[in-house]
Coordinates of C-alpha atoms in Angstrom, one line a residue:
Chain A
M409 CA -126.3 191.2 -70.4
P410 CA -125.9 193.5 -67.3
A411 CA -124.1 196.7 -68.3
D412 CA -120.8 197.4 -66.6
P413 CA -121.4 200.8 -64.9
H414 CA -118.1 202.1 -66.2
S415 CA -119.1 201.5 -69.8
R416 CA -122.0 203.8 -69.5
R417 CA -119.8 206.8 -68.9
P418 CA -119.7 209.1 -71.9
A419 CA -116.6 208.8 -73.9
V420 CA -115.3 212.3 -73.2
G421 CA -116.5 212.3 -69.5
E422 CA -114.1 212.2 -66.6
G423 CA -114.1 210.1 -63.5
P424 CA -115.9 211.5 -60.5
L425 CA -112.6 212.3 -58.7
T426 CA -111.3 214.4 -61.6
R427 CA -114.6 216.2 -61.9
V428 CA -114.7 217.1 -58.2
A429 CA -111.1 218.2 -58.4
L430 CA -111.6 220.4 -61.4
I431 CA -114.8 222.1 -60.1
G432 CA -113.2 222.6 -56.7
L433 CA -110.1 224.2 -58.3
A434 CA -112.3 226.6 -60.2
I435 CA -114.4 227.6 -57.2
L436 CA -111.3 228.0 -55.0
F437 CA -109.7 230.2 -57.6
L438 CA -112.8 232.3 -58.0
A439 CA -113.1 232.6 -54.2
A440 CA -109.5 233.7 -53.7
F441 CA -109.3 236.2 -56.5
L442 CA -112.8 237.5 -56.9
A443 CA -115.1 236.8 -54.0
L444 CA -112.6 237.5 -51.2
P445 CA -111.5 241.0 -52.5
L446 CA -115.2 241.9 -53.1
A447 CA -116.1 240.9 -49.6
A448 CA -113.1 242.8 -48.3
V449 CA -114.3 246.0 -50.0
F450 CA -117.7 245.8 -48.4
S451 CA -116.5 244.8 -45.0
Q452 CA -114.0 247.6 -44.9
A453 CA -116.6 250.1 -46.0
L454 CA -118.9 249.0 -43.2
A455 CA -116.0 248.5 -40.6
K456 CA -117.1 251.6 -38.6
G457 CA -120.8 251.1 -39.0
V458 CA -123.5 252.2 -41.4
G459 CA -123.3 255.8 -40.3
A460 CA -119.7 256.3 -41.3
F461 CA -120.4 254.5 -44.5
I462 CA -123.3 256.8 -45.4
K463 CA -121.3 259.8 -44.3
G464 CA -118.5 258.8 -46.7
L465 CA -120.9 258.5 -49.5
T466 CA -122.9 261.7 -48.9
D467 CA -119.8 263.9 -48.7
P468 CA -120.3 266.6 -51.3
D469 CA -117.0 265.7 -53.1
A470 CA -118.0 262.1 -53.2
L471 CA -121.4 263.0 -54.6
Q472 CA -119.7 265.2 -57.2
A473 CA -117.4 262.3 -58.2
V474 CA -120.4 260.0 -58.6
K475 CA -122.1 262.6 -60.7
L476 CA -119.1 263.1 -62.9
T477 CA -118.5 259.4 -63.4
L478 CA -122.1 258.9 -64.5
M479 CA -121.9 261.8 -66.8
V480 CA -118.8 260.6 -68.4
A481 CA -120.3 257.2 -68.9
V482 CA -123.5 258.7 -70.4
I483 CA -121.4 260.6 -73.0
A484 CA -118.7 257.9 -73.7
V485 CA -121.0 254.9 -74.0
P486 CA -123.4 256.2 -76.7
L487 CA -120.5 257.7 -78.7
N488 CA -118.7 254.4 -78.7
L489 CA -121.9 252.6 -79.4
V490 CA -122.4 254.5 -82.6
F491 CA -118.7 254.4 -83.5
G492 CA -118.5 250.6 -82.7
V493 CA -121.5 249.7 -84.9
A494 CA -120.2 251.9 -87.8
A495 CA -116.7 250.5 -87.6
S496 CA -117.8 246.8 -87.4
W497 CA -120.4 247.3 -90.1
A498 CA -117.6 248.7 -92.4
I499 CA -115.1 246.0 -91.5
A500 CA -117.5 243.0 -91.6
K501 CA -119.6 243.9 -94.6
F502 CA -117.3 245.7 -97.0
Q503 CA -114.0 245.1 -98.8
F504 CA -111.8 248.1 -98.9
R505 CA -108.2 249.2 -98.8
G506 CA -106.7 249.9 -95.4
K507 CA -109.1 247.5 -93.7
S508 CA -106.4 245.9 -91.6
L509 CA -105.1 249.3 -90.7
L510 CA -108.5 250.3 -89.4
L511 CA -108.6 247.0 -87.4
A512 CA -105.2 247.7 -85.9
L513 CA -106.3 251.3 -85.0
I514 CA -109.4 250.0 -83.2
D515 CA -107.1 247.8 -81.1
L516 CA -104.7 250.7 -80.3
P517 CA -106.4 251.7 -77.0
F518 CA -106.1 248.1 -75.8
S519 CA -102.4 247.8 -76.7
V520 CA -101.3 251.2 -75.4
S521 CA -100.9 251.8 -71.7
P522 CA -103.8 254.1 -70.4
V523 CA -101.3 256.4 -68.9
I524 CA -99.9 257.1 -72.4
S525 CA -103.4 257.6 -73.7
G526 CA -103.8 260.3 -71.1
L527 CA -100.4 261.9 -71.8
V528 CA -101.2 262.1 -75.5
Y529 CA -104.1 264.4 -74.7
V530 CA -102.0 266.5 -72.4
L531 CA -99.5 266.9 -75.2
L532 CA -102.2 267.8 -77.6
F533 CA -104.5 270.1 -75.6
G534 CA -102.3 271.0 -72.5
L535 CA -101.2 274.5 -71.9
H536 CA -97.9 273.9 -73.6
G537 CA -99.3 271.3 -76.1
T538 CA -99.9 271.6 -79.8
F539 CA -103.3 273.2 -79.6
G540 CA -102.8 274.6 -76.1
P541 CA -102.2 278.3 -76.9
W542 CA -105.1 278.5 -79.4
L543 CA -107.5 276.8 -76.9
R544 CA -106.4 279.2 -74.2
D545 CA -106.9 282.2 -76.4
H546 CA -110.4 281.0 -77.1
G547 CA -111.2 280.3 -73.5
V548 CA -111.5 276.6 -73.8
Q549 CA -110.0 274.3 -71.2
I550 CA -109.7 270.6 -71.9
I551 CA -106.9 269.3 -69.8
F552 CA -107.5 269.4 -66.0
A553 CA -111.2 269.8 -66.8
V554 CA -114.2 267.7 -67.5
P555 CA -113.8 267.6 -71.3
G556 CA -110.4 266.0 -70.9
V557 CA -111.9 263.3 -68.6
V558 CA -114.5 262.6 -71.2
L559 CA -112.0 262.5 -74.1
A560 CA -109.7 260.1 -72.3
T561 CA -112.6 257.8 -71.3
V562 CA -113.9 257.7 -74.9
F563 CA -110.4 256.9 -76.2
V564 CA -109.8 254.1 -73.7
T565 CA -113.3 252.5 -74.1
F566 CA -113.7 252.6 -77.8
P567 CA -112.6 249.1 -78.8
F568 CA -115.2 247.4 -76.6
V569 CA -118.3 247.6 -78.8
A570 CA -116.4 247.1 -82.1
R571 CA -114.4 244.2 -80.8
E572 CA -117.5 242.5 -79.7
L573 CA -119.4 243.0 -82.9
I574 CA -116.7 242.4 -85.6
P575 CA -116.4 238.6 -85.3
L576 CA -120.2 238.3 -84.9
M577 CA -121.0 240.3 -88.0
Q578 CA -118.2 238.6 -90.0
E579 CA -119.7 235.2 -89.0
Q580 CA -123.2 236.3 -90.0
G581 CA -122.0 237.5 -93.5
V582 CA -124.1 239.7 -95.7
E583 CA -126.7 237.3 -97.0
D584 CA -129.5 238.6 -94.7
E585 CA -128.8 242.1 -95.8
E586 CA -128.8 241.1 -99.4
A587 CA -132.1 239.4 -99.0
A588 CA -133.6 242.5 -97.4
I589 CA -132.3 244.7 -100.2
V590 CA -133.6 242.5 -103.0
L591 CA -136.9 242.5 -101.3
G592 CA -137.0 246.3 -101.6
A593 CA -135.7 247.5 -98.3
S594 CA -133.8 250.7 -98.1
G595 CA -130.4 250.9 -96.4
W596 CA -131.8 252.2 -93.2
Q597 CA -134.7 249.7 -93.2
T598 CA -132.1 246.9 -93.7
F599 CA -130.1 248.1 -90.8
R600 CA -133.0 248.7 -88.4
L601 CA -135.0 245.6 -89.3
V602 CA -132.3 243.0 -90.1
T603 CA -128.8 243.9 -89.1
L604 CA -129.6 245.4 -85.7
P605 CA -131.8 242.5 -84.5
N606 CA -129.1 240.1 -85.6
I607 CA -126.4 241.8 -83.5
R608 CA -128.4 243.0 -80.6
W609 CA -127.1 240.6 -78.0
G610 CA -123.5 241.2 -79.0
L611 CA -124.2 244.9 -79.0
L612 CA -125.7 244.7 -75.5
Y613 CA -122.7 242.8 -74.2
G614 CA -120.3 245.3 -75.8
V615 CA -122.2 248.2 -74.3
L616 CA -122.1 246.7 -70.8
L617 CA -118.4 246.1 -71.0
C618 CA -117.8 249.5 -72.4
N619 CA -119.9 251.0 -69.6
A620 CA -118.1 249.1 -66.9
R621 CA -114.8 250.3 -68.2
A622 CA -116.0 253.9 -68.6
M623 CA -117.0 254.1 -65.0
G624 CA -113.9 252.3 -63.7
E625 CA -111.1 253.8 -65.9
F626 CA -108.3 255.1 -63.8
G627 CA -105.0 255.6 -65.6
A628 CA -105.8 257.8 -68.6
V629 CA -108.3 259.8 -66.6
S630 CA -105.8 260.3 -63.8
V631 CA -103.3 262.0 -66.1
V632 CA -105.8 264.5 -67.6
S633 CA -108.1 265.2 -64.7
G634 CA -105.7 267.1 -62.4
H635 CA -107.5 265.5 -59.4
I636 CA -109.4 268.6 -58.6
R637 CA -111.7 267.6 -55.7
G638 CA -115.4 268.2 -56.4
K639 CA -114.6 269.1 -60.0
T640 CA -112.6 266.7 -62.1
N641 CA -112.5 263.7 -59.8
T642 CA -114.2 260.6 -61.0
M643 CA -115.1 257.8 -58.5
P644 CA -111.9 255.8 -59.0
L645 CA -109.8 258.9 -58.6
H646 CA -111.7 259.9 -55.5
V647 CA -111.2 256.5 -54.0
E648 CA -107.4 256.9 -54.5
I649 CA -107.3 260.4 -52.9
L650 CA -109.3 259.2 -49.9
Y651 CA -107.1 256.2 -49.5
N652 CA -104.0 258.2 -49.7
E653 CA -105.4 260.4 -46.9
Y654 CA -105.8 257.3 -44.7
N655 CA -109.6 257.8 -44.8
F656 CA -110.2 254.1 -45.3
V657 CA -113.9 254.0 -44.5
A658 CA -114.8 256.7 -47.0
A659 CA -112.4 255.2 -49.6
F660 CA -114.0 251.8 -49.3
A661 CA -117.5 253.3 -49.1
V662 CA -117.0 254.9 -52.6
A663 CA -115.2 251.8 -53.8
S664 CA -118.1 249.6 -52.7
L665 CA -120.5 251.9 -54.6
L666 CA -118.3 251.4 -57.7
A667 CA -118.3 247.7 -57.2
L668 CA -122.0 247.8 -56.8
L669 CA -122.5 249.5 -60.1
A670 CA -120.4 246.7 -61.7
L671 CA -122.5 244.1 -60.0
V672 CA -125.7 245.8 -61.1
T673 CA -124.4 245.7 -64.7
L674 CA -123.7 242.0 -64.5
A675 CA -127.0 241.3 -62.9
A676 CA -128.8 243.3 -65.7
K677 CA -127.0 241.2 -68.3
A678 CA -127.8 237.9 -66.6
A679 CA -131.4 239.0 -66.2
L680 CA -131.7 239.9 -69.9
E681 CA -130.1 236.7 -70.9
W682 CA -132.5 234.7 -68.8
R683 CA -135.5 236.7 -70.0
F684 CA -134.7 236.4 -73.7
A685 CA -133.0 232.9 -73.6
D686 CA -135.2 231.7 -76.5
Q687 CA -134.4 234.5 -78.8
I688 CA -130.7 234.3 -78.0
A689 CA -130.8 230.6 -78.9
A690 CA -132.7 231.3 -82.0
A691 CA -130.3 234.0 -83.1
K692 CA -127.4 231.7 -82.7
R693 CA -128.8 229.0 -84.9
Chain B
M482 CA -140.1 239.2 -118.7
A483 CA -137.3 238.7 -121.2
I484 CA -133.7 239.3 -120.1
E485 CA -130.9 240.1 -122.5
I486 CA -127.4 239.8 -121.3
R487 CA -124.7 241.3 -123.5
N488 CA -120.9 240.7 -123.2
V489 CA -121.0 240.8 -119.4
E490 CA -117.5 240.7 -117.8
K491 CA -116.6 240.4 -114.1
T492 CA -113.3 239.8 -112.4
F493 CA -112.5 239.4 -108.7
G494 CA -108.9 240.5 -108.3
A495 CA -107.0 238.2 -110.6
F496 CA -109.9 235.7 -111.0
T497 CA -112.1 236.1 -114.1
A498 CA -115.6 235.1 -113.0
L499 CA -117.3 236.0 -116.2
G500 CA -115.4 236.6 -119.5
G501 CA -117.8 238.2 -121.8
V502 CA -121.1 236.3 -121.5
S503 CA -124.1 236.9 -123.7
L504 CA -127.5 235.2 -123.2
D505 CA -131.1 235.7 -124.0
V506 CA -133.6 234.6 -121.4
R507 CA -137.0 234.2 -122.9
S508 CA -140.1 235.4 -121.1
G509 CA -141.8 232.7 -119.1
E510 CA -139.1 230.1 -119.4
L511 CA -137.4 228.1 -116.6
L512 CA -133.7 228.3 -117.3
A513 CA -130.9 226.4 -115.6
L514 CA -127.4 227.8 -115.3
L515 CA -125.3 224.6 -115.0
G516 CA -121.7 224.3 -114.3
P517 CA -119.0 223.3 -111.8
S518 CA -118.1 225.6 -109.0
G519 CA -116.1 228.6 -110.1
S520 CA -117.8 228.5 -113.5
G521 CA -119.4 231.9 -113.0
K522 CA -123.0 230.8 -112.8
T523 CA -123.7 232.3 -109.4
T524 CA -121.9 235.5 -110.3
L525 CA -124.2 235.8 -113.4
L526 CA -127.3 235.3 -111.3
R527 CA -126.1 237.9 -108.8
I528 CA -125.5 240.4 -111.6
I529 CA -129.0 239.9 -112.9
A530 CA -130.3 240.6 -109.4
G531 CA -128.2 243.7 -109.0
L532 CA -126.3 242.2 -106.0
D533 CA -123.0 242.4 -108.0
H534 CA -122.1 244.8 -110.8
A535 CA -120.7 243.8 -114.1
D536 CA -117.3 245.4 -115.0
A537 CA -118.4 245.6 -118.6
G538 CA -121.4 244.7 -120.7
E539 CA -125.1 245.2 -120.0
V540 CA -128.1 243.4 -118.7
S541 CA -131.5 244.6 -119.8
F542 CA -135.0 243.7 -118.7
D543 CA -137.5 243.8 -121.5
G544 CA -135.2 246.0 -123.5
Q545 CA -134.5 248.4 -120.6
D546 CA -130.9 248.7 -119.4
T547 CA -130.7 247.9 -115.7
R548 CA -127.4 249.7 -115.0
D549 CA -129.0 252.5 -113.0
R550 CA -131.6 250.3 -111.3
A551 CA -130.5 249.4 -107.8
A552 CA -131.2 245.9 -106.5
R553 CA -134.1 247.1 -104.4
D554 CA -135.8 248.6 -107.4
R555 CA -135.4 245.6 -109.8
Q556 CA -138.4 243.6 -108.5
V557 CA -136.6 240.3 -108.7
G558 CA -137.3 237.4 -106.4
F559 CA -134.1 235.9 -105.1
V560 CA -133.8 232.7 -103.2
F561 CA -130.5 232.3 -101.5
Q562 CA -128.6 229.0 -101.3
H563 CA -128.8 229.0 -97.5
Y564 CA -132.2 230.8 -97.6
A565 CA -131.1 233.8 -95.6
L566 CA -134.3 233.8 -93.6
F567 CA -134.5 236.6 -91.0
R568 CA -133.9 234.5 -87.9
H569 CA -135.5 236.9 -85.4
M570 CA -138.8 237.0 -87.4
T571 CA -141.6 234.4 -87.6
V572 CA -142.4 232.7 -90.8
F573 CA -145.3 235.1 -91.3
D574 CA -143.1 238.2 -90.7
N575 CA -140.4 236.9 -93.1
V576 CA -142.9 236.5 -95.9
A577 CA -144.5 239.9 -95.1
F578 CA -141.1 241.7 -95.1
G579 CA -141.0 242.7 -98.8
L580 CA -144.5 244.2 -98.5
R581 CA -143.9 246.0 -95.3
V582 CA -140.7 247.8 -96.5
K583 CA -142.4 249.2 -99.5
R584 CA -142.5 253.0 -99.8
K585 CA -145.6 254.4 -98.1
A586 CA -147.4 255.2 -101.3
E587 CA -147.1 251.7 -102.6
R588 CA -147.4 249.8 -99.3
P589 CA -150.6 247.7 -99.0
A590 CA -152.8 248.1 -95.9
E591 CA -151.9 245.8 -93.0
M592 CA -155.1 243.8 -93.7
D593 CA -154.1 243.3 -97.4
I594 CA -150.7 242.2 -96.3
R595 CA -152.2 239.6 -94.0
R596 CA -154.4 238.3 -96.7
R597 CA -151.5 238.2 -99.2
V598 CA -149.1 236.4 -96.8
G599 CA -151.9 234.0 -96.0
Q600 CA -152.3 233.1 -99.6
L601 CA -148.6 232.7 -100.1
L602 CA -148.3 230.4 -97.1
D603 CA -151.2 228.4 -98.3
M604 CA -149.4 228.0 -101.6
V605 CA -146.3 226.7 -100.0
Q606 CA -148.4 224.6 -97.6
L607 CA -147.0 226.2 -94.5
S608 CA -150.0 228.1 -93.1
H609 CA -149.8 226.0 -89.9
L610 CA -146.3 227.1 -89.2
A611 CA -146.9 230.9 -89.6
T612 CA -145.9 231.7 -86.0
R613 CA -142.8 229.6 -85.9
Y614 CA -139.2 230.9 -86.2
P615 CA -136.9 229.7 -89.0
S616 CA -134.8 227.7 -86.5
Q617 CA -137.8 225.6 -85.8
L618 CA -138.2 224.5 -89.4
S619 CA -136.7 221.7 -91.5
G620 CA -134.6 222.4 -94.5
G621 CA -137.4 221.8 -97.0
Q622 CA -139.7 224.1 -95.0
R623 CA -137.2 226.9 -94.8
Q624 CA -136.7 226.6 -98.6
R625 CA -140.4 227.1 -99.1
V626 CA -140.6 230.0 -96.7
A627 CA -137.7 231.6 -98.7
L628 CA -139.7 231.0 -101.9
A629 CA -142.9 232.5 -100.5
R630 CA -140.9 235.5 -99.2
A631 CA -139.4 236.1 -102.7
L632 CA -142.7 235.8 -104.4
A633 CA -144.5 238.2 -102.0
I634 CA -143.3 241.2 -104.0
E635 CA -144.8 239.7 -107.2
P636 CA -141.5 239.7 -109.0
K637 CA -141.3 239.4 -112.8
V638 CA -138.2 237.2 -112.5
L639 CA -137.4 234.5 -109.9
L640 CA -133.7 233.8 -109.3
L641 CA -132.7 230.7 -107.3
D642 CA -129.1 230.0 -106.2
E643 CA -128.6 226.3 -105.8
P644 CA -132.2 225.9 -104.6
F645 CA -131.9 222.3 -103.6
G646 CA -128.3 222.2 -102.7
A647 CA -128.7 221.9 -98.9
L648 CA -131.5 219.3 -98.9
D649 CA -131.5 215.6 -98.7
A650 CA -132.2 213.5 -101.8
K651 CA -135.9 212.6 -101.1
V652 CA -137.0 216.2 -100.2
R653 CA -135.0 217.5 -103.2
K654 CA -137.0 215.3 -105.7
D655 CA -140.4 216.4 -104.2
L656 CA -139.4 220.1 -104.2
R657 CA -138.2 219.9 -107.7
K658 CA -141.5 218.7 -109.0
W659 CA -143.3 221.3 -106.9
L660 CA -141.1 224.1 -108.2
R661 CA -141.8 223.1 -111.8
H662 CA -145.6 223.3 -111.1
L663 CA -145.2 226.6 -109.3
H664 CA -143.3 228.1 -112.2
D665 CA -146.0 227.0 -114.6
D666 CA -148.8 228.4 -112.5
M667 CA -147.1 231.7 -111.8
N668 CA -146.4 232.8 -115.4
I669 CA -143.0 234.0 -114.3
T670 CA -139.4 233.9 -115.8
S671 CA -137.2 231.7 -113.6
I672 CA -133.5 231.2 -113.6
F673 CA -131.8 228.7 -111.2
V674 CA -128.2 227.9 -110.7
T675 CA -127.1 224.3 -110.1
H676 CA -124.1 222.1 -110.3
D677 CA -126.3 219.0 -110.5
Q678 CA -126.8 218.0 -114.1
E679 CA -129.7 215.7 -113.3
E680 CA -131.6 218.5 -111.7
A681 CA -130.9 220.9 -114.6
L682 CA -131.9 218.3 -117.2
E683 CA -135.1 217.3 -115.4
L684 CA -136.4 220.7 -114.3
A685 CA -135.4 223.3 -116.9
D686 CA -136.9 224.3 -120.3
R687 CA -133.4 225.2 -121.4
V688 CA -130.0 224.5 -119.9
V689 CA -127.0 226.9 -120.1
V690 CA -123.8 225.0 -119.6
M691 CA -121.0 227.2 -118.2
N692 CA -117.3 226.6 -117.5
H693 CA -114.5 229.0 -116.6
G694 CA -116.6 232.1 -116.9
Q695 CA -117.9 231.2 -120.4
I696 CA -121.2 229.9 -121.7
I697 CA -120.3 226.6 -123.5
Q698 CA -123.7 225.6 -124.8
V699 CA -127.4 226.6 -124.6
G700 CA -130.1 224.3 -125.5
T701 CA -133.0 222.1 -124.3
P702 CA -132.1 219.3 -122.0
T703 CA -132.4 216.8 -124.9
E704 CA -130.2 218.9 -127.2
V705 CA -127.4 219.4 -124.7
Y706 CA -127.5 215.8 -123.6
D707 CA -127.7 214.2 -127.1
T708 CA -125.5 216.7 -129.0
P709 CA -123.0 218.1 -126.5
A710 CA -121.0 221.0 -127.9
D711 CA -117.7 219.7 -126.6
S712 CA -116.0 217.1 -124.4
F713 CA -116.6 219.2 -121.3
V714 CA -120.3 219.3 -121.8
F715 CA -120.4 215.6 -122.7
D716 CA -118.4 214.9 -119.5
F717 CA -120.4 217.2 -117.3
L718 CA -123.9 216.0 -118.3
G719 CA -123.6 212.5 -117.1
G720 CA -121.5 209.4 -116.5
V721 CA -119.1 208.8 -119.4
N722 CA -116.4 206.4 -120.4
R723 CA -113.3 208.0 -121.9
L724 CA -111.2 205.7 -124.0
N725 CA -107.9 206.5 -125.7
G726 CA -108.1 205.7 -129.3
I727 CA -106.8 207.0 -132.6
V728 CA -108.3 208.6 -135.7
D729 CA -106.7 207.1 -138.8
K730 CA -107.8 208.0 -142.4
G731 CA -111.1 209.4 -141.1
V732 CA -111.9 206.3 -139.0
A733 CA -111.8 206.2 -135.3
R734 CA -110.3 203.0 -134.0
L735 CA -110.0 201.5 -130.6
D736 CA -107.5 198.6 -130.3
G737 CA -107.6 198.4 -134.1
H738 CA -111.4 197.9 -134.4
P739 CA -113.4 200.8 -136.0
V740 CA -115.8 202.7 -133.7
R741 CA -119.2 203.9 -134.9
V742 CA -119.2 207.6 -134.3
D743 CA -121.9 210.3 -134.3
G744 CA -120.9 213.5 -135.9
E745 CA -117.4 214.6 -136.7
V746 CA -114.5 212.3 -136.3
G747 CA -112.1 215.2 -136.0
P748 CA -108.4 215.5 -136.9
E749 CA -106.1 212.6 -137.5
G750 CA -104.1 211.4 -134.6
P751 CA -104.7 210.4 -130.9
A752 CA -108.3 210.9 -129.9
L753 CA -110.6 210.4 -126.9
I754 CA -113.6 208.2 -127.5
Y755 CA -116.6 209.2 -125.3
V756 CA -119.3 206.6 -124.6
R757 CA -122.1 206.9 -122.1
P758 CA -122.5 203.8 -120.0
H759 CA -126.0 203.0 -121.3
Q760 CA -124.6 203.1 -124.9
V761 CA -122.3 200.2 -124.1
E762 CA -123.7 196.9 -125.4
L763 CA -122.6 193.7 -123.8
G764 CA -123.0 190.2 -125.4
V765 CA -122.2 186.7 -124.5
A766 CA -118.7 185.8 -125.5
P767 CA -118.8 182.8 -128.0
A768 CA -116.6 179.9 -127.2
D769 CA -114.7 180.2 -130.5
G770 CA -113.2 183.7 -130.2
V771 CA -114.8 187.2 -130.6
P772 CA -116.8 188.3 -133.6
E773 CA -115.3 190.8 -136.0
G774 CA -115.5 194.4 -135.0
K775 CA -116.2 193.7 -131.4
W776 CA -114.1 193.9 -128.3
S777 CA -114.1 191.6 -125.4
A778 CA -113.8 192.5 -121.7
R779 CA -113.7 190.9 -118.3
V780 CA -116.3 191.7 -115.6
S781 CA -114.6 193.2 -112.6
M782 CA -117.8 194.2 -110.6
V783 CA -121.6 194.0 -110.8
H784 CA -123.9 196.5 -109.0
A785 CA -127.4 195.2 -109.3
A786 CA -129.5 197.4 -107.0
G787 CA -132.4 199.4 -108.5
P788 CA -133.9 199.0 -112.0
V789 CA -130.6 199.5 -113.8
A790 CA -127.6 197.4 -113.3
R791 CA -124.1 198.8 -113.5
V792 CA -121.3 196.5 -114.7
E793 CA -117.6 197.5 -114.3
L794 CA -115.4 195.9 -116.9
D795 CA -111.8 195.6 -117.7
L796 CA -111.3 196.3 -121.5
S797 CA -107.6 195.5 -122.2
G798 CA -106.5 197.3 -119.1
R799 CA -109.0 200.2 -119.3
A800 CA -111.9 200.6 -116.9
L801 CA -115.2 200.6 -118.7
E802 CA -118.7 201.1 -117.2
A803 CA -121.8 199.7 -118.7
Q804 CA -125.5 200.1 -117.7
L805 CA -128.1 197.6 -118.7
S806 CA -131.5 196.5 -117.5
R807 CA -131.7 193.8 -114.8
D808 CA -133.4 191.5 -117.3
R809 CA -130.6 191.8 -119.8
L810 CA -128.1 191.2 -117.0
S811 CA -129.7 187.9 -116.0
D812 CA -129.9 186.9 -119.7
L813 CA -126.2 187.4 -120.0
A814 CA -125.6 185.7 -116.7
L815 CA -122.6 188.0 -116.0
Q816 CA -120.5 187.4 -113.0
V817 CA -117.3 188.8 -111.7
G818 CA -114.5 187.2 -113.7
S819 CA -116.6 186.2 -116.7
W820 CA -115.9 187.4 -120.2
C821 CA -118.3 189.2 -122.6
T822 CA -118.3 191.0 -125.9
V823 CA -118.5 194.8 -125.9
D824 CA -119.9 197.1 -128.6
F825 CA -120.8 200.8 -128.6
R826 CA -124.2 202.0 -129.9
H827 CA -123.2 205.6 -130.0
A828 CA -119.9 207.3 -129.4
R829 CA -118.4 210.7 -129.8
V830 CA -114.8 211.4 -130.6
F831 CA -112.8 214.5 -129.4
P832 CA -109.2 215.2 -130.2
A833 CA -107.0 214.1 -127.3
R834 CA -105.4 217.2 -125.7
A835 CA -101.7 217.2 -126.1

């Protein structure tokens, strides 16, 4: 009996028209909201030629902003990596009182506006803040200085790693760890040889997200930095200053560098996923 | 190694997992912990392994209290229900794990590790799969890797949590036999947890029947099957017919006819008569009524696949199941709707719970 072509379509499949419409809609949306702005950033940056673009980037203040941004990321990301692993380990593998409170606290930076996060540090460490006089007497400046920028960034980015790992570790349970311990492994050996390999892809993803946010954070950092050019300006802050000064080419040049960093991060993630596809598939089974 | 368990208690919140359990495990035996889910059998196994801690009571290995011995120092082999193989390691690395994490002074040289793992993989017949990852193996193969991994540290006790639970019926039967041989060859004390009575009765030297955090009965498979301690054990160890009868002047009666009873008849009053399906005797109903002391029943279903036939009967409104050989079935020429006589070769009587 000749098969009716329609009957061969999978039960959950859609007609060709629906498929084209759905895919088209997704592409259109992506183009309008992601690709177009990205293209605009680069075209604006190069609007007055490569020379102006390079000049905008090699300006000493811009270079300083790049340096500060990278430094903040270098401090904030490892800190949150350690914290995130510790917190998700505690939450996923142990039962204890106040667990839901800890979970809620981890989410706090997500639920609070970044501006408020910044203000909290000003209230704590600012000249008229709780610890302000004591810090001044001891010659330590946090607000309107680099330590403040680092603190605010750490605060804002700390949920990323933990949020990525908690569901993963909860799903994996504790059987693997128990197996390792019964076989005679110490706590550290269990963590290094069993837990860490089980979570490494989730961890990597969390770190990449955390890094992207650490480099791009604006609100909280803006409150505590004081916008001192060449000193406490990170790249996003520097872009804003340049833009407000109608120096569009330089503003977009720095912005494009920031966008480029994000793209590199994404590309690195895609490359790793492609390179280790087998292991990722194995880890998920 | 002998294991003594004394008055072990364990609660999880409001739930009592173990309510004062004592048990002696003999050196070299293969012991089954049998019970329904929630009976505390897995908790007991985990306490022996040191993965859980008893709230009260003690567990000792060859007379030595284990309270201060952490799980990693107990030298027990534990096979998890879902195997818990390390998914990012090959079969070889999984088996080698217990040897490689040993403290430096005790750790064998890499060459010795390779030799030992090779032997273990030979033993579980998986040498050809040494470089595979767990996700590339079948359930039965994973089970054997888990066993080899547990045995690598030369444990004195092997603990298995529902070792065949996740396998299909055919593989399960083969692995069962294989595990029995392995246990005999290794000269090891083994304890396995199961909710499958057939598995416990077939495999174990002794069976420990548990329910609601208590040990109900300990004995050889024959003992627990033939002389169950109470109605729960009788019920749990195999198919059973429960019939509402009565004990009157020391005689158990069903529909007025006396029932032959093994052991105690129990207190006067309403009683439950327990009969295994293979202890139900069927006979051809004579044309002129039913012989004295027998019951008659109507056949409501006949299952005649395999060596043993099952017949479902209607005994004055009660469902009754009988098992008989295929030959006997054809002798009786039973069909749905036909009548036959019923008698019980052995029955036990337990007081009906009010």
